[in-house]
mmCIF file of C-alpha atoms in Angstrom:
data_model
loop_
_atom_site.group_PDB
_atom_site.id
_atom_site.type_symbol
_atom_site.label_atom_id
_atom_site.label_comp_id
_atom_site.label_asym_id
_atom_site.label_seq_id
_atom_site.Cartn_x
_atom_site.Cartn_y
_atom_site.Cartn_z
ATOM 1 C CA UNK A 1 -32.583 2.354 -58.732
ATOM 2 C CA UNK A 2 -29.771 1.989 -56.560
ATOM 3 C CA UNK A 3 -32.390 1.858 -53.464
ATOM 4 C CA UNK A 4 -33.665 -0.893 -54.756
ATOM 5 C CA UNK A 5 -30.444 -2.742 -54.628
ATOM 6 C CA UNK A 6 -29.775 -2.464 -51.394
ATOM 7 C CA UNK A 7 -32.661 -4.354 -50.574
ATOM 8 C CA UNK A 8 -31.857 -7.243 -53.212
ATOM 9 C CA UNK A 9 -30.021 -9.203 -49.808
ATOM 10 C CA UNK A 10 -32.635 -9.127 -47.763
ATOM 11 C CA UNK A 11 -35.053 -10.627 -49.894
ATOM 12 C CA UNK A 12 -32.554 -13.274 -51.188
ATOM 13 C CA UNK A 13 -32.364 -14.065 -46.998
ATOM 14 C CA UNK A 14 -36.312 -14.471 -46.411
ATOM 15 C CA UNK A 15 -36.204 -16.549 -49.867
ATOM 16 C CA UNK A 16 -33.933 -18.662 -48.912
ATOM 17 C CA UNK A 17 -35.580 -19.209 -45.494
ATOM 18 C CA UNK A 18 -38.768 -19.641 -46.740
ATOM 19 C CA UNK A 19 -37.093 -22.359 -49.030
ATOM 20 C CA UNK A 20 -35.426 -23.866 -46.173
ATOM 21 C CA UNK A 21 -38.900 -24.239 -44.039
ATOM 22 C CA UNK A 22 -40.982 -25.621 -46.619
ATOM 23 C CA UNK A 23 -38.067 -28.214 -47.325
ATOM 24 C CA UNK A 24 -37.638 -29.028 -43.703
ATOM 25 C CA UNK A 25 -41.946 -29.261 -43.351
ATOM 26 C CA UNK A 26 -41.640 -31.729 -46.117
ATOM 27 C CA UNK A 27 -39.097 -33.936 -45.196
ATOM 28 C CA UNK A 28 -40.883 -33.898 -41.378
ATOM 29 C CA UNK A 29 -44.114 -35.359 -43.494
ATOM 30 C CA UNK A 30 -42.262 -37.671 -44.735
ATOM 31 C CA UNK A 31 -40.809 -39.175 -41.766
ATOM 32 C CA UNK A 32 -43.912 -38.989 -39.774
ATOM 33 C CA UNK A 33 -45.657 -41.066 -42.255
ATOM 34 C CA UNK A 34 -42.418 -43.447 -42.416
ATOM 35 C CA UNK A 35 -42.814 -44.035 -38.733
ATOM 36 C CA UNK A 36 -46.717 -44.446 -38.599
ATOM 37 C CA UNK A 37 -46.541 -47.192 -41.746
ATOM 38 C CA UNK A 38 -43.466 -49.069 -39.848
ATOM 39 C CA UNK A 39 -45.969 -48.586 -36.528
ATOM 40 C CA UNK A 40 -48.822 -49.969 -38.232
ATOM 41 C CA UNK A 41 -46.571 -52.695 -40.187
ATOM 42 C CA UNK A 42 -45.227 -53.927 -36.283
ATOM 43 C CA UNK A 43 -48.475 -54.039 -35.003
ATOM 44 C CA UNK A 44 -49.964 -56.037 -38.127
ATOM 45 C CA UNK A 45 -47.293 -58.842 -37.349
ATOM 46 C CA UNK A 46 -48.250 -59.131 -33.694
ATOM 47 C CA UNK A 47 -44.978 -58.054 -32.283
ATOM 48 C CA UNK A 48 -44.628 -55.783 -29.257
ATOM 49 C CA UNK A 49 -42.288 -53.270 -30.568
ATOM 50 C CA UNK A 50 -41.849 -51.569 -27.171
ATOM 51 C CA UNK A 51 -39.644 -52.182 -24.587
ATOM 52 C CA UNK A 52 -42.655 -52.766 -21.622
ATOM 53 C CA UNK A 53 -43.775 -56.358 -22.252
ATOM 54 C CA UNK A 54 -47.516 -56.772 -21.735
ATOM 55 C CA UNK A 55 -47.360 -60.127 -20.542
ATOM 56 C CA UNK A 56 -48.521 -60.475 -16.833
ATOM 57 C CA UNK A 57 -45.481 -63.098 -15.922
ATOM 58 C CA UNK A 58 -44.391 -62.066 -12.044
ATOM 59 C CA UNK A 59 -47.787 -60.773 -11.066
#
């Protein structure tokens, strides 16, 4: 029994880890598909939200 306690650590560390990644996969999703509905919102409205201007003024 006590061989088995020495291993009780460990496995609390790869929990915890494996807790930690699907957490931080989640919260990734989430912003990705924050970015992509503000990116498809901008483009709906017809404003240029980057910082090249497409117009050809100077050319």
């Amino acid at each position: 029994m006590e061989s088995l306690w020495q291993f009780l650590p460990l496995a609390l560390l790869i929990a915890a880890a494996i807790a930690a990644l699907l957490v931080l996969f989640r919260f990734e999703r989430r912003v990705r598909l924050a970015i992509e509905d503000r990116a498809r919102r901008t483009i709906r409205r017809g404003s240029d939200a980057s910082p090249v201007s497409n117009s050809s003024e100077g050319w």
